[in-house]
mmCIF file of C-alpha atoms in Angstrom:
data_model
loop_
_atom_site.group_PDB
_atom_site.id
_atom_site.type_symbol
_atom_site.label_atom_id
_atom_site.label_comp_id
_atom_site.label_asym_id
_atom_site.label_seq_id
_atom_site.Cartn_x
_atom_site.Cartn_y
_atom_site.Cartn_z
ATOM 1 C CA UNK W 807 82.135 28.310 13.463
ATOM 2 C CA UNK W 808 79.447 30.537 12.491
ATOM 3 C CA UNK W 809 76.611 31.666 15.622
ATOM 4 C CA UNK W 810 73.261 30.888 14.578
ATOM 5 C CA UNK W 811 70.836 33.513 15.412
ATOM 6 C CA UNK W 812 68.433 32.692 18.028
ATOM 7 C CA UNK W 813 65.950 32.944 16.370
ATOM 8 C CA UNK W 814 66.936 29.518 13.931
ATOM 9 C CA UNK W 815 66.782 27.435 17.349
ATOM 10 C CA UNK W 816 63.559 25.369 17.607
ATOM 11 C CA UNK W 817 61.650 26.742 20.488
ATOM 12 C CA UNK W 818 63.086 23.282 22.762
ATOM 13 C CA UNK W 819 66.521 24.167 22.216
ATOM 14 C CA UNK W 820 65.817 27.934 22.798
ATOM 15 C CA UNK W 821 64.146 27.042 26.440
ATOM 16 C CA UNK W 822 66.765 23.910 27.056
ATOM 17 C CA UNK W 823 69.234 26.441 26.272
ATOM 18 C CA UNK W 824 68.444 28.787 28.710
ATOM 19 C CA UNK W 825 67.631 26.813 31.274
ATOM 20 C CA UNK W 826 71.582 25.207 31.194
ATOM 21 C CA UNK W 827 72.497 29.103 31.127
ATOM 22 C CA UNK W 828 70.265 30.696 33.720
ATOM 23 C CA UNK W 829 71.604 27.684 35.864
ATOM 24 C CA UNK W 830 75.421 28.068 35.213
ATOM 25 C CA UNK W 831 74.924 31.766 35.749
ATOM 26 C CA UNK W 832 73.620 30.808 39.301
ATOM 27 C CA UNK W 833 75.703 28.244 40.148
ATOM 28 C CA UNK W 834 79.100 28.242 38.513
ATOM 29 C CA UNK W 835 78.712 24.353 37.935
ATOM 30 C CA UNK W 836 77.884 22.862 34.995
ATOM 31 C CA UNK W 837 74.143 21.437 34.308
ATOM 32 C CA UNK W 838 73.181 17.534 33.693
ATOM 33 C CA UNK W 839 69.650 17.027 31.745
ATOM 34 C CA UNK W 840 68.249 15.204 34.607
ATOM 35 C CA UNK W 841 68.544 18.760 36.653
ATOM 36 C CA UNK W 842 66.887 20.342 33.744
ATOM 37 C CA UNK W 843 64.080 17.796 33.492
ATOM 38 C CA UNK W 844 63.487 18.504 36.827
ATOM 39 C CA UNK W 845 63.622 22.194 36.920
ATOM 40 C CA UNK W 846 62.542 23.220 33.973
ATOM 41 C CA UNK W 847 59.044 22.325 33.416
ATOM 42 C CA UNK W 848 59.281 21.516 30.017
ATOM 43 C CA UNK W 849 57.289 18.058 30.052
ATOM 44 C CA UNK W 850 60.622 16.300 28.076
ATOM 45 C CA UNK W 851 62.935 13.590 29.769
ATOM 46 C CA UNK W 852 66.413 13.687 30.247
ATOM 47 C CA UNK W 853 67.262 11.303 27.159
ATOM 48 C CA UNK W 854 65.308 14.041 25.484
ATOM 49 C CA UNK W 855 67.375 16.603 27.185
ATOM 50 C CA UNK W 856 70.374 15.313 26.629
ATOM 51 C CA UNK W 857 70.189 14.924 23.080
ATOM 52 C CA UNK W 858 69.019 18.829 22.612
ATOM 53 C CA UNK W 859 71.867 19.780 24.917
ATOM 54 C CA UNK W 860 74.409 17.250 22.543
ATOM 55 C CA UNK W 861 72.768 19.646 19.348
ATOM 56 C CA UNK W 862 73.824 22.711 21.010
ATOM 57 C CA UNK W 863 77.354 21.351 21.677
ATOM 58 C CA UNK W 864 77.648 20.617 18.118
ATOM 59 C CA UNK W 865 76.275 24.183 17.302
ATOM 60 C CA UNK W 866 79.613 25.391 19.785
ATOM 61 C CA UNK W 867 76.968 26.496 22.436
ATOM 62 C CA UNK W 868 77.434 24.390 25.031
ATOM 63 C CA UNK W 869 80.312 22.043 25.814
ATOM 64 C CA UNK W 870 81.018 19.633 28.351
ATOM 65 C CA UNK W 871 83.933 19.744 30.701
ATOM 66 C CA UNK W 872 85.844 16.746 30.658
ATOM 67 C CA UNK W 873 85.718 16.154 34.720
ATOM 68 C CA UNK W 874 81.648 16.312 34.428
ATOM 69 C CA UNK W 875 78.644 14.936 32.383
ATOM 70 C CA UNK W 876 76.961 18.546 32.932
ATOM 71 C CA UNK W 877 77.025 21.038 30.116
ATOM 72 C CA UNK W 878 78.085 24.882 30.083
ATOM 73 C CA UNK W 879 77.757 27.763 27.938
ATOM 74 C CA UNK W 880 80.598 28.255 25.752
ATOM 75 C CA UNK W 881 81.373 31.931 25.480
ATOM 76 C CA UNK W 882 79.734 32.390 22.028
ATOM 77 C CA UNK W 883 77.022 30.716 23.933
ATOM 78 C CA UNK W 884 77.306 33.482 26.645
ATOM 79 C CA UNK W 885 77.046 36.032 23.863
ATOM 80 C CA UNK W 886 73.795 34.773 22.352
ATOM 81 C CA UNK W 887 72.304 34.700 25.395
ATOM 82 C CA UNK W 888 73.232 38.147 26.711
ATOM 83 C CA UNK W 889 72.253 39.568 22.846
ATOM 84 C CA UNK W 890 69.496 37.430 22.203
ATOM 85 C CA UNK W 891 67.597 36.222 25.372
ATOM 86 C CA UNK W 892 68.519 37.962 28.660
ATOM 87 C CA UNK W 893 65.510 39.810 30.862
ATOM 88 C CA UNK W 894 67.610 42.662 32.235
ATOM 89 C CA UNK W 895 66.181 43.212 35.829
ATOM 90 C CA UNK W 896 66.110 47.059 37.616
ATOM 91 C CA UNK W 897 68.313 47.394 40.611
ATOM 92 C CA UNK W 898 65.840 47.236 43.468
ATOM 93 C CA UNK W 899 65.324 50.583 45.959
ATOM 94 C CA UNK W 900 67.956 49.573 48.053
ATOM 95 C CA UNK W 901 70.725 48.985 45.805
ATOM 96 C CA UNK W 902 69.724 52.194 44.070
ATOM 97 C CA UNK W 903 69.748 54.099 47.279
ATOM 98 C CA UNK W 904 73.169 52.426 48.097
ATOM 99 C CA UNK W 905 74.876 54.009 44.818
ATOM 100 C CA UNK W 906 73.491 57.365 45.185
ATOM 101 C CA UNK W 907 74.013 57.748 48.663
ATOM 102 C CA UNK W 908 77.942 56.938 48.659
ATOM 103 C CA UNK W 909 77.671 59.342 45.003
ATOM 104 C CA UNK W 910 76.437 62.030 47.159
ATOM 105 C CA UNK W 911 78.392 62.271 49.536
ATOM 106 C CA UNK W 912 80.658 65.358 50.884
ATOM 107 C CA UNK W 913 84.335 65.233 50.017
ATOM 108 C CA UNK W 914 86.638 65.413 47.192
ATOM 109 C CA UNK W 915 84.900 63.948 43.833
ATOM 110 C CA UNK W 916 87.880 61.270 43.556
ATOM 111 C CA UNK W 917 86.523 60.029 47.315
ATOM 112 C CA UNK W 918 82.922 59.828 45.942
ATOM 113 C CA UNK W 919 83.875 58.176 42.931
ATOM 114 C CA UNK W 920 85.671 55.734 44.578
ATOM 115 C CA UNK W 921 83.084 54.838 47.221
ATOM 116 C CA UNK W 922 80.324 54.938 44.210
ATOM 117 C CA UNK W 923 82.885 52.233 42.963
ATOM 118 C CA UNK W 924 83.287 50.333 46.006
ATOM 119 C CA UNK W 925 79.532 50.368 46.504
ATOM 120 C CA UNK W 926 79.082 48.965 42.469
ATOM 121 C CA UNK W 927 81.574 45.848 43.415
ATOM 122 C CA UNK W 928 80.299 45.286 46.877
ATOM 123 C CA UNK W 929 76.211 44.993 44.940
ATOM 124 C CA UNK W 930 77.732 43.320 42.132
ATOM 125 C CA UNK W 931 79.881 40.867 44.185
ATOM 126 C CA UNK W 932 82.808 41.771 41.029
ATOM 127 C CA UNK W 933 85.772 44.260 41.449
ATOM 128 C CA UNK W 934 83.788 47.974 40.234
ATOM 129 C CA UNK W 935 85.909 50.116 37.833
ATOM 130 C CA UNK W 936 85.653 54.231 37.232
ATOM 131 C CA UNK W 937 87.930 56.012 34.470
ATOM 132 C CA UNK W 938 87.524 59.667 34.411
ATOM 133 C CA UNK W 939 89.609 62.464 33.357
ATOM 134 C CA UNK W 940 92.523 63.627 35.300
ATOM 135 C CA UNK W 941 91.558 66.453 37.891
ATOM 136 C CA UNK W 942 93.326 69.701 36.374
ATOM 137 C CA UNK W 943 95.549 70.991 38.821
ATOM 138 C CA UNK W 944 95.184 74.468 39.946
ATOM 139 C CA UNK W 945 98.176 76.967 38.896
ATOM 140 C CA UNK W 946 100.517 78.411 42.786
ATOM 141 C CA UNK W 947 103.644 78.535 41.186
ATOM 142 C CA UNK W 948 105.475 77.888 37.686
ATOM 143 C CA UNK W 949 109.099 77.255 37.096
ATOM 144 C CA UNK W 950 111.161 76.531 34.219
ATOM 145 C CA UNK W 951 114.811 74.848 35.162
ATOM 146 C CA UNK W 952 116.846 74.705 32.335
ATOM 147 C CA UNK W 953 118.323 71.053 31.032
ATOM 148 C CA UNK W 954 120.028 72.229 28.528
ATOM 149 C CA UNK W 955 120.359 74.601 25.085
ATOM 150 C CA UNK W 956 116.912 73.209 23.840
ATOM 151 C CA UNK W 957 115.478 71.782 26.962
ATOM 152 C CA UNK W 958 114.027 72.896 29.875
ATOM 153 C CA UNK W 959 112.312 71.435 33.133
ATOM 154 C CA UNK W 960 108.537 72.514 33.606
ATOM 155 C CA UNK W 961 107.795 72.437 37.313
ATOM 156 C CA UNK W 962 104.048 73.078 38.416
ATOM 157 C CA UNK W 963 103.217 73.898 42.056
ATOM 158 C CA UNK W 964 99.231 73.032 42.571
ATOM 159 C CA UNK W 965 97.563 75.104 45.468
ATOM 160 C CA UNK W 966 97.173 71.449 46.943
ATOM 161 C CA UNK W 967 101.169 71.361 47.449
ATOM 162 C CA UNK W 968 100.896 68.825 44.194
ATOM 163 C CA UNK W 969 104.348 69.209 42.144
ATOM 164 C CA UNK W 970 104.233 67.802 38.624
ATOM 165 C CA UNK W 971 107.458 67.994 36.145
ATOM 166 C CA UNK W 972 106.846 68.169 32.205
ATOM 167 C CA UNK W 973 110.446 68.259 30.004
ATOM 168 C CA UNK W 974 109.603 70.877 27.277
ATOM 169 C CA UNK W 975 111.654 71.023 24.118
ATOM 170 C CA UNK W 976 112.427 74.897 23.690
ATOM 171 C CA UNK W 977 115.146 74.963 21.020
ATOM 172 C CA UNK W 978 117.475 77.958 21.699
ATOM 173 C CA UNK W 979 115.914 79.742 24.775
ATOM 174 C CA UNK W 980 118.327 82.130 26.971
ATOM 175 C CA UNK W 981 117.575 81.643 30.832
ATOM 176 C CA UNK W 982 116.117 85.122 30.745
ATOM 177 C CA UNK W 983 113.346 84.469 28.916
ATOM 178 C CA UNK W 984 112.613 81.017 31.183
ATOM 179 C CA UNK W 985 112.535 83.194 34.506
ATOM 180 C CA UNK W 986 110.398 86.061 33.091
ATOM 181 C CA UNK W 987 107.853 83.425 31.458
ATOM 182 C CA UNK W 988 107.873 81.663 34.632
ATOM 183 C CA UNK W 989 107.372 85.093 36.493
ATOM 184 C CA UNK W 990 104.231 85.845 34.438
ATOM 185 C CA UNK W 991 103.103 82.569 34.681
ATOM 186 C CA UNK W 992 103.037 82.708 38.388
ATOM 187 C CA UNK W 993 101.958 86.439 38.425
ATOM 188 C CA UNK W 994 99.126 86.127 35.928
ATOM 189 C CA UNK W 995 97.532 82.747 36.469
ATOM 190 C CA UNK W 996 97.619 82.249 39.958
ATOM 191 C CA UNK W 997 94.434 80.258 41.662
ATOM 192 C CA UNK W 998 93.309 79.175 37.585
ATOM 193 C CA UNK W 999 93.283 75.526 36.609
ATOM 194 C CA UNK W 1000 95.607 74.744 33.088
ATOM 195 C CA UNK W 1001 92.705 74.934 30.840
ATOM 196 C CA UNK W 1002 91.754 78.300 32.071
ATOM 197 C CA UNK W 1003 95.247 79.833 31.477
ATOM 198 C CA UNK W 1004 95.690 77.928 28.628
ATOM 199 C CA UNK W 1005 92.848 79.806 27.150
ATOM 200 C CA UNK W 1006 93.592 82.937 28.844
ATOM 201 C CA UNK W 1007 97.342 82.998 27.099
ATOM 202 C CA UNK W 1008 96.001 82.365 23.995
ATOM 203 C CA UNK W 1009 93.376 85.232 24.163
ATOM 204 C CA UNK W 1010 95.894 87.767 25.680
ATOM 205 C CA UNK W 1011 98.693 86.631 23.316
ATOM 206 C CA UNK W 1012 96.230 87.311 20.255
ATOM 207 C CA UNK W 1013 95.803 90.589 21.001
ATOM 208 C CA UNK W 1014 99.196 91.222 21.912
ATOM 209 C CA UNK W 1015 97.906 92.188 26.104
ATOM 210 C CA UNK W 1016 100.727 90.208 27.374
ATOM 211 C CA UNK W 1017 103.345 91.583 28.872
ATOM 212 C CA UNK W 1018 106.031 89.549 27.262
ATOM 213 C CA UNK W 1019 109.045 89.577 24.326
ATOM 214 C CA UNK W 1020 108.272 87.272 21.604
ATOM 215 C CA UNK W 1021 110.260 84.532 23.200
ATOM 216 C CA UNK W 1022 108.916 84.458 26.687
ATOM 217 C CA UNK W 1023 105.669 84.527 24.737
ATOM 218 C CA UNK W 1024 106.497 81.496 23.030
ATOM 219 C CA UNK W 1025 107.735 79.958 25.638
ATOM 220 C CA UNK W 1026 104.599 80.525 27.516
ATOM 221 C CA UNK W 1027 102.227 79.423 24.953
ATOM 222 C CA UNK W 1028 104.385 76.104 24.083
ATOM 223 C CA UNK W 1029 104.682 74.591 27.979
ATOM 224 C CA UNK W 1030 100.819 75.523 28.864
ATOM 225 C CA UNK W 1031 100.138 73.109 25.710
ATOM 226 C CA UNK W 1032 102.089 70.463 26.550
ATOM 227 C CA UNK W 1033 100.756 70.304 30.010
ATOM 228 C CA UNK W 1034 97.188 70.655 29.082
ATOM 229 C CA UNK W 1035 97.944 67.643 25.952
ATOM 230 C CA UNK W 1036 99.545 65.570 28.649
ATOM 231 C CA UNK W 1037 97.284 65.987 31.476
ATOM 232 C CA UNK W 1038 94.101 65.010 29.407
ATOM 233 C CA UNK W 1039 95.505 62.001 28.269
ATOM 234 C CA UNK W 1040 96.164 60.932 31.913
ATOM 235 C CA UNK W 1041 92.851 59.094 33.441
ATOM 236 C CA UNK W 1042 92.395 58.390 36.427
ATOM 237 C CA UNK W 1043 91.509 54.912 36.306
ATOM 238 C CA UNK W 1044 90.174 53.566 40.746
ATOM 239 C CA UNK W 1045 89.321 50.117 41.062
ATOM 240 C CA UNK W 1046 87.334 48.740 43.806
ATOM 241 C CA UNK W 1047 86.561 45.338 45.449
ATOM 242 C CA UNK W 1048 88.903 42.684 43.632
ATOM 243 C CA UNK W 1049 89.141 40.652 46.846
ATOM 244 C CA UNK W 1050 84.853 40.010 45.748
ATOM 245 C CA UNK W 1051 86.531 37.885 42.634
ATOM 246 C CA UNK W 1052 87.982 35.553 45.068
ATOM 247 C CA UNK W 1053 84.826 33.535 46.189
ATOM 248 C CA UNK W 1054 83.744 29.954 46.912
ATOM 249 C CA UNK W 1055 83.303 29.154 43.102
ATOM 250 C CA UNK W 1056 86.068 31.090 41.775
ATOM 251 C CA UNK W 1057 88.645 29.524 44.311
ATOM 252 C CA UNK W 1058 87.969 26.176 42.296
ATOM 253 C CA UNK W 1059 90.555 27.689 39.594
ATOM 254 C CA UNK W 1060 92.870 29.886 41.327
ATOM 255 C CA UNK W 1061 95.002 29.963 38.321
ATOM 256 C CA UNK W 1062 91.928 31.901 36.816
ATOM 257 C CA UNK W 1063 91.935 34.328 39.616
ATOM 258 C CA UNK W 1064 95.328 34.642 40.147
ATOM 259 C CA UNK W 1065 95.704 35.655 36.317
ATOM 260 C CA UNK W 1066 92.747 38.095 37.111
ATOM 261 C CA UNK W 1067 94.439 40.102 39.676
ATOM 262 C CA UNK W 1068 97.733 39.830 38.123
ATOM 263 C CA UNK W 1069 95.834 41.602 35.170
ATOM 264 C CA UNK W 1070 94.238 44.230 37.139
ATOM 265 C CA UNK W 1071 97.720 45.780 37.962
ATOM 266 C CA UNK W 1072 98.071 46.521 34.376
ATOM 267 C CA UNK W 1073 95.862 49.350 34.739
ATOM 268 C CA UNK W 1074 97.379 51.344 31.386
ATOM 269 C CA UNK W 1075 95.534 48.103 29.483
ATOM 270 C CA UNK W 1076 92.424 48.620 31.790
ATOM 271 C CA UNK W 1077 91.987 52.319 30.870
ATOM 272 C CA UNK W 1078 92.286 51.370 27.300
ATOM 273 C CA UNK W 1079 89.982 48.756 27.390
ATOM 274 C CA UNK W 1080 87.245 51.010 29.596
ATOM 275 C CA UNK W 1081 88.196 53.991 27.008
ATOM 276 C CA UNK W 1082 87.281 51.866 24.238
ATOM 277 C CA UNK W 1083 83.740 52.049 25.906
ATOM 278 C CA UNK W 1084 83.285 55.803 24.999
ATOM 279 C CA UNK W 1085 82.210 55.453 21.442
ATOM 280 C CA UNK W 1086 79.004 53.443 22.025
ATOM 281 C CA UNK W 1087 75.506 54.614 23.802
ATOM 282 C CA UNK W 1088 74.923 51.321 24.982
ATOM 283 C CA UNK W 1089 76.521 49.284 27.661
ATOM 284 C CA UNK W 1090 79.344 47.673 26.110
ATOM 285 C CA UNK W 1091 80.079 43.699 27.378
ATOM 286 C CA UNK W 1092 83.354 42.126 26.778
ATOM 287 C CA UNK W 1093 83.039 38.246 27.949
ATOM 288 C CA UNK W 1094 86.132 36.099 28.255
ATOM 289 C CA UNK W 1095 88.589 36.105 25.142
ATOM 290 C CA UNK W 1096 86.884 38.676 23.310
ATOM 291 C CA UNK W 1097 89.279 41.152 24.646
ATOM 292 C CA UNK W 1098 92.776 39.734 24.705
ATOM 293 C CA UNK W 1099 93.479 41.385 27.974
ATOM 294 C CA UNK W 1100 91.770 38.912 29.660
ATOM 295 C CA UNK W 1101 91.225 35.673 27.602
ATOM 296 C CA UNK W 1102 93.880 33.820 30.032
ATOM 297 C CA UNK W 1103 91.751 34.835 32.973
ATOM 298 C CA UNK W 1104 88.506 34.392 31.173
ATOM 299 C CA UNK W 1105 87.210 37.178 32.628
ATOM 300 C CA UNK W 1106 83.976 39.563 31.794
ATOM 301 C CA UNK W 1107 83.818 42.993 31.756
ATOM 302 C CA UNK W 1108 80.310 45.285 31.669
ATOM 303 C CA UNK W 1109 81.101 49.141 30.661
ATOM 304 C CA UNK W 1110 78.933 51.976 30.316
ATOM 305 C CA UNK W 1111 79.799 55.810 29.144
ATOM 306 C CA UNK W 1112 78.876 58.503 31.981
ATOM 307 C CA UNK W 1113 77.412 61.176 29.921
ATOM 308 C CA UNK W 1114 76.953 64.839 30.728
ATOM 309 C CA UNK W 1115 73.831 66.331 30.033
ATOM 310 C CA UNK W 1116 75.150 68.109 26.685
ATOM 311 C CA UNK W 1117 76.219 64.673 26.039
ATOM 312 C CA UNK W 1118 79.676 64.666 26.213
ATOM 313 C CA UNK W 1119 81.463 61.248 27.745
ATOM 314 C CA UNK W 1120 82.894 62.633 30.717
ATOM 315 C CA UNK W 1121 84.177 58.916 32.066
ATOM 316 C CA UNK W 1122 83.486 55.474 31.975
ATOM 317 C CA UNK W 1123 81.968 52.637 34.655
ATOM 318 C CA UNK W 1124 81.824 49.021 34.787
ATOM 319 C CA UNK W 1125 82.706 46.270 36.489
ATOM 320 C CA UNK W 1126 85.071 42.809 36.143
ATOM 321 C CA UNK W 1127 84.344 39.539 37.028
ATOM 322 C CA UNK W 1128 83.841 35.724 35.934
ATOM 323 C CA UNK W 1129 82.585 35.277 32.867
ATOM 324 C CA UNK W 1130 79.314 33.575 34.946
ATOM 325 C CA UNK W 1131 78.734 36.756 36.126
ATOM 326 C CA UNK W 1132 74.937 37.752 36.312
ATOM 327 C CA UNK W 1133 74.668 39.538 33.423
ATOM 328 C CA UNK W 1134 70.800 40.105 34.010
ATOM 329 C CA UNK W 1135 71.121 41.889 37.008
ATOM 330 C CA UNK W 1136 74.255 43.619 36.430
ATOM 331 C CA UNK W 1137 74.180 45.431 33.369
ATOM 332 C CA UNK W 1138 71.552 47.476 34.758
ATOM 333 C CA UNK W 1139 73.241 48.268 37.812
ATOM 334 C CA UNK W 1140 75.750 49.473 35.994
ATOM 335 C CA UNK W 1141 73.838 51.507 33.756
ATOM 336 C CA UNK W 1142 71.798 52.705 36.779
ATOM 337 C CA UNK W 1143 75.644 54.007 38.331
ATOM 338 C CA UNK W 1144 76.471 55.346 34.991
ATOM 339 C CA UNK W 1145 73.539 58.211 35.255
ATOM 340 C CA UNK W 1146 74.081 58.528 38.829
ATOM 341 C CA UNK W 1147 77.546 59.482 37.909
ATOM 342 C CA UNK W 1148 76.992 61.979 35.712
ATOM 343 C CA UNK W 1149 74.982 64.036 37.708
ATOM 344 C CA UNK W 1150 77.865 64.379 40.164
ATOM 345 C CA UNK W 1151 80.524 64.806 37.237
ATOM 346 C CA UNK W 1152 78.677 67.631 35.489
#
């Protein structure tokens, strides 16, 4: 079935039609016309009411649970409302002052990003969500142990007492040149993070500075890029809060919930989802079964870019939660953590 655009509504099915979603969105229950003759205003009975509402059904806007004579927003409903009619409020002083005081905060960045997260859910009442790039490591040590005639072990010793292991495909290497390239490695880049001596190997290696045969050379060159290549496509994905998604309305389908969490364990399909936020400028919104990820759970998910000032995306934000979510108030706060973000990232 094809959406009509809001603007093909008559004016009394625009206004009933909000009025049913502003008062889901509120309540998590579905809406009867006499509650909408009675709160709306709109000078019509509830026969009147409840033949509008029985329009939008048949436009696939609304639809009536089986256990209630209410009516709810469908999620193509949801959608037109969140494109077409929603009146976005600004987070007020306090919830602003709550996300950039746990942003500014002294500590490692992964501590303020998480507390920046926690502080999004707890505001939000829905489970907050961060991706950023992996932290590059910074270079103590380097080893290379070898596996075999065209393998070798990578071993990387962070000056946090981090130890990573990368397998490196180095078709016939001798164990000389893996100790001398590890040597240099260690020797050279000591107290740089991977992009640095990445960069530094290449420039030195161009103009033949390096104090290495062609092997150890190669060998050099071919385990900094594999490192670099894997670590940056590694996020760090920290969610916050998902105990907020179990609350008095969303305990009246645990099945729902229980999907919900089961689905936030799966946070590979999480970082892809958030990653697929990058592209846009605007907040991206993913409601129920529009993302397959969480169609069982019929869950929502608000995601905004954090972008530096030069205006590269260096992570994404959002948040999770029932597809009743309040998208209004939300989707600013969210933007709102986005900027606040990106000061501290950049």
């Amino acid at each position: 079935m094809i959406t009509p655009p809001i603007r093909e509504l008559t004016d009394r099915a625009r206004d009933v039609f909000r009025m049913v979603v502003e008062s889901y969105l509120d309540t998590g229950a579905p809406v009867g016309s006499r509650t909408i003759a009675q709160i709306s205003g709109l000078n019509l009975s509830p026969a009147s009411i409840r033949n509008v509402m029985q329009d939008l059904e048949e436009l696939g806007l609304l639809a009536a649970p089986h256990t209630s004579a209410g009516r709810m927003p469908t999620e193509t409903g949801l959608r037109l409302f969140v494109d077409g009619m929603m009146q976005a409020s600004e987070p007020s002083i306090e919830e602003r002052a709550a996300i950039e005081r746990n942003a500014a905060e002294h500590g490692p960045v992964e501590e303020a990003l998480a507390n920046t997260t926690a502080a999004l859910s707890g505001l939000s009442a829905c489970a907050g969500l961060v991706l950023v790039p992996k932290a590059e490591p910074v270079l103590r040590q380097f080893g290379f142990v070898p596996l075999s005639r065209d393998r070798a072990l990578a071993v990387l010793v962070g000056e946090d007492g981090s130890v990573e292991n990368r397998v490196v495909e180095l078709p016939g290497m001798d164990p000389a040149a893996l100790q001398r390239a590890a040597n240099y490695l260690t020797g050279t880049f000591g107290g740089l993070t991977l992009s640095q001596a990445r960069a530094r190997v290449e420039r030195e290696l161009g103009q033949q500075r390096a104090a290495l045969d062609s092997a150890a050379a190669a060998l050099v060159a071919r385990g900094l890029a594999v490192w670099s290549e894997d670590g940056g496509r590694r996020p760090v994905l920290i969610v916050r809060g998902q105990a907020r998604l179990i609350d008095t309305a969303a305990t009246e389908d645990l099945d729902k919930v229980s999907r919900l969490l089961d689905e936030l364990e799966g946070q590979e399909e999480i970082a892809r989802l958030l990653d697929s936020a990058r592209e846009g400028e605007a907040t991206r919104i993913f409601i129920g079964s529009e993302n397959k990820l969480f169609a069982l759970s019929g869950s929502s998910v608000i995601a905004k870019p954090v972008r530096a000032l030069d205006g590269r995306v260096v992570g994404v934000v959002g948040v999770i939660g029932p597809t009743r979510l309040n998208y209004a108030r939300v989707v600013p706060m969210v933007d709102f953590t986005a900027a606040t973000l990106a000061r501290l990232l950049t």
